[in-house]
Amino acid sequence: MRFGLLLVLSLMMSVARAGDLSDDQVNNWVSSMPTLQSWLDKHEDQLPKEDMMKKGVASVDEMFTQGIAQLQKAGLYDEFSKLVKTQSFDSVEAWSEVSKKITMAYMAISMEGETIDVKQIEAQIEQLKASALPEEQKQMMENMLQASMNMIKSLGTISAADKEAVRPYLTKITSHFDQDH
């Protein structure tokens, strides 16, 4: 799975709160993503291939931690860090945090007005556990359902300020995410 796509998909699960996003942070992120995504795409073959859903990774923080570890393992962290700094981020970790918050706010805005029943997902997990599917397949599907449930729960924690900081950039963010698929 492409590292950039993995980052985007993984962002849908939870977010650590370290203050609200500013307009400058969102604008800088939107402006920098073509450069950063291009670098990630160019180096994707050098990154370790891991299916994080199979491994049961359950949070955005864990996904980004693993993504950063992949950069380190491939010997690409320092190069990416330099690039991130040219894009006005203090570090890969600072870029990662802003990326998580923007994506979660984007997802929260996208799901406004939709009612998703967490209990329904919990029931699906129970049905899955009782199914006759092979154990590996059950585990992977359970991990995906659990990740979805965690993401839905975490969307309720997104601050109104973060959503309002992201809202003016929805078209550009949507365009970025659409290009990455």
JSON list of N, CA, C and O in Angstrom, two decimals, residues 26 29-31 33-34 102 106 109-110 163 165-180:
[
{"chain": "A", "resi": 26, "resn": "VAL", "atom": "N", "xyz": [-3.13, 25.34, 8.44]},
{"chain": "A", "resi": 26, "resn": "VAL", "atom": "CA", "xyz": [-3.91, 24.65, 7.40]},
{"chain": "A", "resi": 26, "resn": "VAL", "atom": "C", "xyz": [-3.45, 25.11, 6.02]},
{"chain": "A", "resi": 26, "resn": "VAL", "atom": "O", "xyz": [-3.22, 24.29, 5.13]},
{"chain": "A", "resi": 29, "resn": "TRP", "atom": "N", "xyz": [-0.10, 23.57, 5.27]},
{"chain": "A", "resi": 29, "resn": "TRP", "atom": "CA", "xyz": [-0.24, 22.13, 4.99]},
{"chain": "A", "resi": 29, "resn": "TRP", "atom": "C", "xyz": [-0.76, 21.91, 3.56]},
{"chain": "A", "resi": 29, "resn": "TRP", "atom": "O", "xyz": [-0.20, 21.11, 2.81]},
{"chain": "A", "resi": 30, "resn": "VAL", "atom": "N", "xyz": [-1.82, 22.63, 3.21]},
{"chain": "A", "resi": 30, "resn": "VAL", "atom": "CA", "xyz": [-2.41, 22.50, 1.87]},
{"chain": "A", "resi": 30, "resn": "VAL", "atom": "C", "xyz": [-1.36, 22.87, 0.81]},
{"chain": "A", "resi": 30, "resn": "VAL", "atom": "O", "xyz": [-1.22, 22.16, -0.20]},
{"chain": "A", "resi": 31, "resn": "SER", "atom": "N", "xyz": [-0.63, 23.92, 1.04]},
{"chain": "A", "resi": 31, "resn": "SER", "atom": "CA", "xyz": [0.38, 24.38, 0.08]},
{"chain": "A", "resi": 31, "resn": "SER", "atom": "C", "xyz": [1.55, 23.40, -0.04]},
{"chain": "A", "resi": 31, "resn": "SER", "atom": "O", "xyz": [2.12, 23.24, -1.12]},
{"chain": "A", "resi": 33, "resn": "MET", "atom": "N", "xyz": [1.54, 20.04, 0.62]},
{"chain": "A", "resi": 33, "resn": "MET", "atom": "CA", "xyz": [1.24, 18.63, 0.33]},
{"chain": "A", "resi": 33, "resn": "MET", "atom": "C", "xyz": [1.64, 18.17, -1.07]},
{"chain": "A", "resi": 33, "resn": "MET", "atom": "O", "xyz": [2.12, 17.05, -1.22]},
{"chain": "A", "resi": 34, "resn": "PRO", "atom": "N", "xyz": [1.51, 18.97, -2.12]},
{"chain": "A", "resi": 34, "resn": "PRO", "atom": "CA", "xyz": [1.98, 18.47, -3.43]},
{"chain": "A", "resi": 34, "resn": "PRO", "atom": "C", "xyz": [3.48, 18.11, -3.40]},
{"chain": "A", "resi": 34, "resn": "PRO", "atom": "O", "xyz": [3.87, 17.06, -3.92]},
{"chain": "A", "resi": 102, "resn": "ILE", "atom": "N", "xyz": [-5.86, 17.98, 10.61]},
{"chain": "A", "resi": 102, "resn": "ILE", "atom": "CA", "xyz": [-6.56, 18.45, 9.42]},
{"chain": "A", "resi": 102, "resn": "ILE", "atom": "C", "xyz": [-7.43, 17.35, 8.85]},
{"chain": "A", "resi": 102, "resn": "ILE", "atom": "O", "xyz": [-8.60, 17.58, 8.51]},
{"chain": "A", "resi": 106, "resn": "TYR", "atom": "N", "xyz": [-11.43, 17.37, 8.57]},
{"chain": "A", "resi": 106, "resn": "TYR", "atom": "CA", "xyz": [-12.01, 17.17, 7.25]},
{"chain": "A", "resi": 106, "resn": "TYR", "atom": "C", "xyz": [-13.05, 16.04, 7.29]},
{"chain": "A", "resi": 106, "resn": "TYR", "atom": "O", "xyz": [-14.16, 16.18, 6.76]},
{"chain": "A", "resi": 109, "resn": "ILE", "atom": "N", "xyz": [-16.19, 17.14, 9.19]},
{"chain": "A", "resi": 109, "resn": "ILE", "atom": "CA", "xyz": [-17.02, 18.01, 8.35]},
{"chain": "A", "resi": 109, "resn": "ILE", "atom": "C", "xyz": [-17.76, 17.16, 7.31]},
{"chain": "A", "resi": 109, "resn": "ILE", "atom": "O", "xyz": [-18.96, 17.35, 7.08]},
{"chain": "A", "resi": 110, "resn": "SER", "atom": "N", "xyz": [-17.05, 16.23, 6.69]},
{"chain": "A", "resi": 110, "resn": "SER", "atom": "CA", "xyz": [-17.64, 15.39, 5.66]},
{"chain": "A", "resi": 110, "resn": "SER", "atom": "C", "xyz": [-18.80, 14.55, 6.19]},
{"chain": "A", "resi": 110, "resn": "SER", "atom": "O", "xyz": [-19.72, 14.21, 5.45]},
{"chain": "A", "resi": 163, "resn": "LYS", "atom": "N", "xyz": [-12.50, 22.44, 12.92]},
{"chain": "A", "resi": 163, "resn": "LYS", "atom": "CA", "xyz": [-13.38, 22.32, 11.76]},
{"chain": "A", "resi": 163, "resn": "LYS", "atom": "C", "xyz": [-13.49, 23.65, 11.03]},
{"chain": "A", "resi": 163, "resn": "LYS", "atom": "O", "xyz": [-13.46, 23.68, 9.79]},
{"chain": "A", "resi": 165, "resn": "ALA", "atom": "N", "xyz": [-11.28, 26.04, 10.99]},
{"chain": "A", "resi": 165, "resn": "ALA", "atom": "CA", "xyz": [-9.99, 26.34, 10.34]},
{"chain": "A", "resi": 165, "resn": "ALA", "atom": "C", "xyz": [-9.86, 25.58, 9.03]},
{"chain": "A", "resi": 165, "resn": "ALA", "atom": "O", "xyz": [-9.28, 26.09, 8.06]},
{"chain": "A", "resi": 166, "resn": "VAL", "atom": "N", "xyz": [-10.41, 24.39, 8.97]},
{"chain": "A", "resi": 166, "resn": "VAL", "atom": "CA", "xyz": [-10.30, 23.53, 7.78]},
{"chain": "A", "resi": 166, "resn": "VAL", "atom": "C", "xyz": [-11.36, 23.87, 6.73]},
{"chain": "A", "resi": 166, "resn": "VAL", "atom": "O", "xyz": [-11.10, 23.78, 5.52]},
{"chain": "A", "resi": 167, "resn": "ARG", "atom": "N", "xyz": [-12.53, 24.29, 7.16]},
{"chain": "A", "resi": 167, "resn": "ARG", "atom": "CA", "xyz": [-13.67, 24.49, 6.25]},
{"chain": "A", "resi": 167, "resn": "ARG", "atom": "C", "xyz": [-13.34, 25.32, 5.00]},
{"chain": "A", "resi": 167, "resn": "ARG", "atom": "O", "xyz": [-13.74, 24.92, 3.89]},
{"chain": "A", "resi": 168, "resn": "PRO", "atom": "N", "xyz": [-12.60, 26.43, 5.09]},
{"chain": "A", "resi": 168, "resn": "PRO", "atom": "CA", "xyz": [-12.32, 27.20, 3.87]},
{"chain": "A", "resi": 168, "resn": "PRO", "atom": "C", "xyz": [-11.44, 26.46, 2.85]},
{"chain": "A", "resi": 168, "resn": "PRO", "atom": "O", "xyz": [-11.36, 26.87, 1.70]},
{"chain": "A", "resi": 169, "resn": "TYR", "atom": "N", "xyz": [-10.80, 25.39, 3.28]},
{"chain": "A", "resi": 169, "resn": "TYR", "atom": "CA", "xyz": [-9.87, 24.65, 2.42]},
{"chain": "A", "resi": 169, "resn": "TYR", "atom": "C", "xyz": [-10.43, 23.32, 1.94]},
{"chain": "A", "resi": 169, "resn": "TYR", "atom": "O", "xyz": [-9.70, 22.51, 1.37]},
{"chain": "A", "resi": 170, "resn": "LEU", "atom": "N", "xyz": [-11.72, 23.08, 2.16]},
{"chain": "A", "resi": 170, "resn": "LEU", "atom": "CA", "xyz": [-12.32, 21.78, 1.82]},
{"chain": "A", "resi": 170, "resn": "LEU", "atom": "C", "xyz": [-12.07, 21.36, 0.38]},
{"chain": "A", "resi": 170, "resn": "LEU", "atom": "O", "xyz": [-11.72, 20.21, 0.12]},
{"chain": "A", "resi": 171, "resn": "THR", "atom": "N", "xyz": [-12.24, 22.26, -0.55]},
{"chain": "A", "resi": 171, "resn": "THR", "atom": "CA", "xyz": [-12.07, 21.91, -1.97]},
{"chain": "A", "resi": 171, "resn": "THR", "atom": "C", "xyz": [-10.63, 21.48, -2.24]},
{"chain": "A", "resi": 171, "resn": "THR", "atom": "O", "xyz": [-10.40, 20.46, -2.91]},
{"chain": "A", "resi": 172, "resn": "LYS", "atom": "N", "xyz": [-9.66, 22.21, -1.72]},
{"chain": "A", "resi": 172, "resn": "LYS", "atom": "CA", "xyz": [-8.25, 21.87, -1.94]},
{"chain": "A", "resi": 172, "resn": "LYS", "atom": "C", "xyz": [-7.89, 20.56, -1.25]},
{"chain": "A", "resi": 172, "resn": "LYS", "atom": "O", "xyz": [-7.14, 19.75, -1.81]},
{"chain": "A", "resi": 173, "resn": "ILE", "atom": "N", "xyz": [-8.39, 20.35, -0.05]},
{"chain": "A", "resi": 173, "resn": "ILE", "atom": "CA", "xyz": [-8.09, 19.12, 0.68]},
{"chain": "A", "resi": 173, "resn": "ILE", "atom": "C", "xyz": [-8.73, 17.93, -0.03]},
{"chain": "A", "resi": 173, "resn": "ILE", "atom": "O", "xyz": [-8.10, 16.89, -0.22]},
{"chain": "A", "resi": 174, "resn": "THR", "atom": "N", "xyz": [-9.96, 18.09, -0.47]},
{"chain": "A", "resi": 174, "resn": "THR", "atom": "CA", "xyz": [-10.64, 17.02, -1.21]},
{"chain": "A", "resi": 174, "resn": "THR", "atom": "C", "xyz": [-9.85, 16.69, -2.47]},
{"chain": "A", "resi": 174, "resn": "THR", "atom": "O", "xyz": [-9.64, 15.51, -2.79]},
{"chain": "A", "resi": 175, "resn": "SER", "atom": "N", "xyz": [-9.40, 17.70, -3.17]},
{"chain": "A", "resi": 175, "resn": "SER", "atom": "CA", "xyz": [-8.61, 17.49, -4.38]},
{"chain": "A", "resi": 175, "resn": "SER", "atom": "C", "xyz": [-7.33, 16.71, -4.07]},
{"chain": "A", "resi": 175, "resn": "SER", "atom": "O", "xyz": [-6.98, 15.79, -4.80]},
{"chain": "A", "resi": 176, "resn": "HIS", "atom": "N", "xyz": [-6.67, 17.05, -2.98]},
{"chain": "A", "resi": 176, "resn": "HIS", "atom": "CA", "xyz": [-5.45, 16.33, -2.59]},
{"chain": "A", "resi": 176, "resn": "HIS", "atom": "C", "xyz": [-5.76, 14.87, -2.30]},
{"chain": "A", "resi": 176, "resn": "HIS", "atom": "O", "xyz": [-5.08, 13.97, -2.78]},
{"chain": "A", "resi": 177, "resn": "PHE", "atom": "N", "xyz": [-6.78, 14.63, -1.51]},
{"chain": "A", "resi": 177, "resn": "PHE", "atom": "CA", "xyz": [-7.13, 13.25, -1.15]},
{"chain": "A", "resi": 177, "resn": "PHE", "atom": "C", "xyz": [-7.56, 12.46, -2.38]},
{"chain": "A", "resi": 177, "resn": "PHE", "atom": "O", "xyz": [-7.24, 11.29, -2.51]},
{"chain": "A", "resi": 178, "resn": "ASP", "atom": "N", "xyz": [-8.30, 13.08, -3.29]},
{"chain": "A", "resi": 178, "resn": "ASP", "atom": "CA", "xyz": [-8.73, 12.40, -4.51]},
{"chain": "A", "resi": 178, "resn": "ASP", "atom": "C", "xyz": [-7.55, 12.03, -5.39]},
{"chain": "A", "resi": 178, "resn": "ASP", "atom": "O", "xyz": [-7.55, 10.98, -6.02]},
{"chain": "A", "resi": 179, "resn": "GLN", "atom": "N", "xyz": [-6.53, 12.88, -5.45]},
{"chain": "A", "resi": 179, "resn": "GLN", "atom": "CA", "xyz": [-5.34, 12.60, -6.25]},
{"chain": "A", "resi": 179, "resn": "GLN", "atom": "C", "xyz": [-4.54, 11.43, -5.67]},
{"chain": "A", "resi": 179, "resn": "GLN", "atom": "O", "xyz": [-3.85, 10.74, -6.40]},
{"chain": "A", "resi": 180, "resn": "ASP", "atom": "N", "xyz": [-4.62, 11.22, -4.38]},
{"chain": "A", "resi": 180, "resn": "ASP", "atom": "CA", "xyz": [-3.82, 10.19, -3.74]},
{"chain": "A", "resi": 180, "resn": "ASP", "atom": "C", "xyz": [-4.43, 8.80, -3.90]},
{"chain": "A", "resi": 180, "resn": "ASP", "atom": "O", "xyz": [-3.81, 7.82, -3.56]}
]
